Structures are given as C-alpha cells and as structure tokens.
Amino acid sequence: MSRILDQRILLLVISFSASVQSTKVLSEWKKCGDPECEKAMSRVQATTDYLGPDCRYLNFTTGEEIIVYSKLSRENENLWTGSKGKDFGYFPRDAVKVEEVLIGEEIEVLTKETDFLCLHEDKYTFE
C-alpha cells in the first residue's frame, strides 16, 4: 500500500513540475514595432519544421510564411512571436529567415501576463 502511495505522489510531483515549466514567464521584456506591439515587424519564412513544447508556441513546416509581431529580449532573445493564418505563438528565431522588414525601429517594452496565455477551444488559459 505504501509503495502505491509513493508512486502516486511521485506522479503528482512530476505532473506539477511539468505544469510549472509550461507556465513560467519566458521574458520580462520584448521588442516591438510600436508600444502596443500591434504593428507587424517583419515577414519571415520557416527554414525548418518546428513543433513547440506547449500551446504558447507556433507550429509550422519548412517554407511557411510567418508575420512577426514581437521579439523577446534580454534574458531570452531566441524567441519571437508571430502568426500564420489564425495561429499565433512563440518560435525560435533560428528556425526562420527574414524575408522583409516592415518597421523602421524596434522599441523595448515590458511583457504582460496576457503575453503568456494559451487559447484552447475558444477559451483563454492564463499561464
């Protein structure tokens, strides 16, 4: 009986750890084309297939076009955010090549809690 309880506790701890990992803030800062991060910054093309680790990430295949809206900065400069069609999320900058720059200057702003939400079946899940 004790062994079964130990296994259940271990599974609970593993599950909780995975949940915490997927909900952490990815960066306190980001670069955008305007203070609200609504302007498209650039148009990029995927150079590799990418499947993100959770719902905050944008999945794509080689050759797909993505519109970039922000780039995480300071502690995590490798992740950009963008959209393809109706899908939106984070992706590694080294998985794309810039095709066209759409802004003249990048500005750095603080991230918000809403920058790290997931959209599941038309419901927002705050991470």
C-alpha positions as a Markdown table, in Angstrom:
| # | Residue | x | y | z |
|---|---|---|---|---|
| 1 | Met | 0.0 | 0.0 | 0.0 |
| 2 | Ser | 2.8 | 2.4 | 0.9 |
| 3 | Arg | 4.5 | 1.7 | -2.5 |
| 4 | Ile | 1.3 | 2.6 | -4.4 |
| 5 | Leu | 1.0 | 5.8 | -2.4 |
| 6 | Asp | 4.7 | 6.7 | -3.1 |
| 7 | Gln | 4.1 | 6.2 | -6.8 |
| 8 | Arg | 1.0 | 8.4 | -6.8 |
| 9 | Ile | 2.9 | 11.1 | -5.0 |
| 10 | Leu | 5.8 | 10.9 | -7.5 |
| 11 | Leu | 3.3 | 11.1 | -10.4 |
| 12 | Leu | 1.7 | 14.2 | -8.8 |
| 13 | Val | 5.1 | 15.9 | -8.3 |
| 14 | Ile | 6.1 | 15.1 | -11.9 |
| 15 | Ser | 2.8 | 16.5 | -13.2 |
| 16 | Phe | 3.1 | 19.6 | -11.1 |
| 17 | Ser | 6.7 | 20.2 | -12.3 |
| 18 | Ala | 5.7 | 19.9 | -15.9 |
| 19 | Ser | 2.8 | 22.3 | -15.3 |
| 20 | Val | 5.1 | 24.9 | -13.7 |
| 21 | Gln | 7.6 | 24.6 | -16.5 |
| 22 | Ser | 5.0 | 25.4 | -19.1 |
| 23 | Thr | 3.6 | 28.4 | -17.2 |
| 24 | Lys | 6.8 | 30.3 | -16.4 |
| 25 | Val | 7.3 | 33.8 | -17.8 |
| 26 | Leu | 9.5 | 33.5 | -20.9 |
| 27 | Ser | 10.9 | 37.0 | -20.6 |
| 28 | Glu | 10.2 | 40.3 | -18.7 |
| 29 | Trp | 11.0 | 42.3 | -21.9 |
| 30 | Lys | 10.2 | 42.3 | -25.6 |
| 31 | Lys | 10.9 | 44.4 | -28.6 |
| 32 | Cys | 8.0 | 45.6 | -30.8 |
| 33 | Gly | 7.3 | 48.0 | -33.7 |
| 34 | Asp | 5.0 | 50.1 | -31.5 |
| 35 | Pro | 4.1 | 50.4 | -27.8 |
| 36 | Glu | 1.1 | 48.1 | -28.1 |
| 37 | Cys | 3.0 | 45.5 | -30.2 |
| 38 | Glu | 0.3 | 45.6 | -32.8 |
| 39 | Lys | 2.4 | 46.5 | -35.9 |
| 40 | Ala | 3.9 | 43.7 | -37.9 |
| 41 | Met | 7.7 | 43.9 | -37.6 |
| 42 | Ser | 8.7 | 41.6 | -40.4 |
| 43 | Arg | 7.7 | 38.8 | -42.7 |
| 44 | Val | 9.8 | 35.6 | -42.3 |
| 45 | Gln | 9.9 | 32.2 | -43.9 |
| 46 | Ala | 10.4 | 28.9 | -42.0 |
| 47 | Thr | 13.7 | 27.2 | -42.7 |
| 48 | Thr | 12.8 | 24.1 | -40.8 |
| 49 | Asp | 9.8 | 22.3 | -39.3 |
| 50 | Tyr | 9.0 | 23.3 | -35.8 |
| 51 | Leu | 6.7 | 21.8 | -33.1 |
| 52 | Gly | 6.6 | 23.8 | -29.9 |
| 53 | Pro | 6.6 | 22.3 | -26.4 |
| 54 | Asp | 3.2 | 23.7 | -25.4 |
| 55 | Cys | 0.2 | 25.7 | -26.5 |
| 56 | Arg | 2.1 | 29.1 | -26.3 |
| 57 | Tyr | 4.2 | 28.1 | -29.3 |
| 58 | Leu | 3.6 | 28.4 | -33.1 |
| 59 | Asn | 4.0 | 25.2 | -35.0 |
| 60 | Phe | 5.0 | 25.3 | -38.7 |
| 61 | Thr | 6.6 | 23.5 | -41.5 |
| 62 | Thr | 9.5 | 24.5 | -43.8 |
| 63 | Gly | 8.6 | 27.2 | -46.3 |
| 64 | Glu | 5.6 | 28.6 | -44.4 |
| 65 | Glu | 5.3 | 32.4 | -44.1 |
| 66 | Ile | 5.1 | 34.0 | -40.6 |
| 67 | Ile | 4.4 | 37.6 | -39.7 |
| 68 | Val | 6.5 | 38.7 | -36.7 |
| 69 | Tyr | 4.9 | 41.0 | -34.0 |
| 70 | Ser | 7.4 | 40.9 | -31.2 |
| 71 | Lys | 10.8 | 39.5 | -30.2 |
| 72 | Leu | 11.5 | 38.6 | -26.6 |
| 73 | Ser | 14.6 | 40.4 | -25.3 |
| 74 | Arg | 17.2 | 40.5 | -22.6 |
| 75 | Glu | 17.1 | 37.1 | -20.8 |
| 76 | Asn | 15.5 | 35.2 | -23.7 |
| 77 | Glu | 16.4 | 36.7 | -27.1 |
| 78 | Asn | 15.9 | 33.5 | -29.0 |
| 79 | Leu | 12.1 | 33.6 | -29.1 |
| 80 | Trp | 10.0 | 35.7 | -31.4 |
| 81 | Thr | 6.2 | 35.8 | -31.6 |
| 82 | Gly | 4.2 | 35.7 | -34.8 |
| 83 | Ser | 1.3 | 34.4 | -36.7 |
| 84 | Lys | 0.5 | 32.3 | -39.7 |
| 85 | Gly | -3.2 | 32.3 | -40.6 |
| 86 | Lys | -5.2 | 32.3 | -37.4 |
| 87 | Asp | -2.4 | 30.6 | -35.4 |
| 88 | Phe | -0.2 | 32.8 | -33.1 |
| 89 | Gly | 2.7 | 31.9 | -30.8 |
| 90 | Tyr | 6.3 | 31.8 | -29.9 |
| 91 | Phe | 9.0 | 30.2 | -32.1 |
| 92 | Pro | 12.8 | 30.2 | -32.2 |
| 93 | Arg | 14.3 | 32.9 | -34.3 |
| 94 | Asp | 16.9 | 30.4 | -35.8 |
| 95 | Ala | 14.0 | 28.4 | -37.4 |
| 96 | Val | 13.2 | 31.2 | -39.8 |
| 97 | Lys | 14.9 | 33.7 | -42.2 |
| 98 | Val | 13.8 | 37.3 | -42.6 |
| 99 | Glu | 12.2 | 38.0 | -46.0 |
| 100 | Glu | 11.1 | 41.6 | -45.4 |
| 101 | Val | 11.5 | 44.1 | -42.6 |
| 102 | Leu | 8.3 | 46.1 | -42.1 |
| 103 | Ile | 9.3 | 48.7 | -39.4 |
| 104 | Gly | 11.9 | 51.3 | -39.1 |
| 105 | Glu | 12.8 | 50.9 | -35.5 |
| 106 | Glu | 12.2 | 48.4 | -32.6 |
| 107 | Ile | 11.2 | 49.6 | -29.2 |
| 108 | Glu | 11.6 | 47.7 | -26.0 |
| 109 | Val | 8.6 | 47.3 | -23.6 |
| 110 | Leu | 7.7 | 45.2 | -20.6 |
| 111 | Thr | 5.8 | 42.0 | -21.2 |
| 112 | Lys | 2.3 | 41.5 | -19.7 |
| 113 | Glu | 0.6 | 38.4 | -18.2 |
| 114 | Thr | -1.5 | 38.2 | -21.4 |
| 115 | Asp | 1.7 | 37.6 | -23.4 |
| 116 | Phe | 1.8 | 34.1 | -22.0 |
| 117 | Leu | -1.7 | 32.9 | -22.4 |
| 118 | Cys | -2.9 | 29.9 | -24.3 |
| 119 | Leu | -6.1 | 29.7 | -26.4 |
| 120 | His | -7.8 | 26.3 | -26.1 |
| 121 | Glu | -11.2 | 25.7 | -27.8 |
| 122 | Asp | -12.1 | 29.5 | -27.7 |
| 123 | Lys | -11.2 | 29.8 | -24.0 |
| 124 | Tyr | -8.2 | 31.8 | -22.7 |
| 125 | Thr | -6.0 | 30.0 | -20.3 |
| 126 | Phe | -3.6 | 32.3 | -18.3 |
| 127 | Glu | -0.3 | 30.7 | -17.7 |
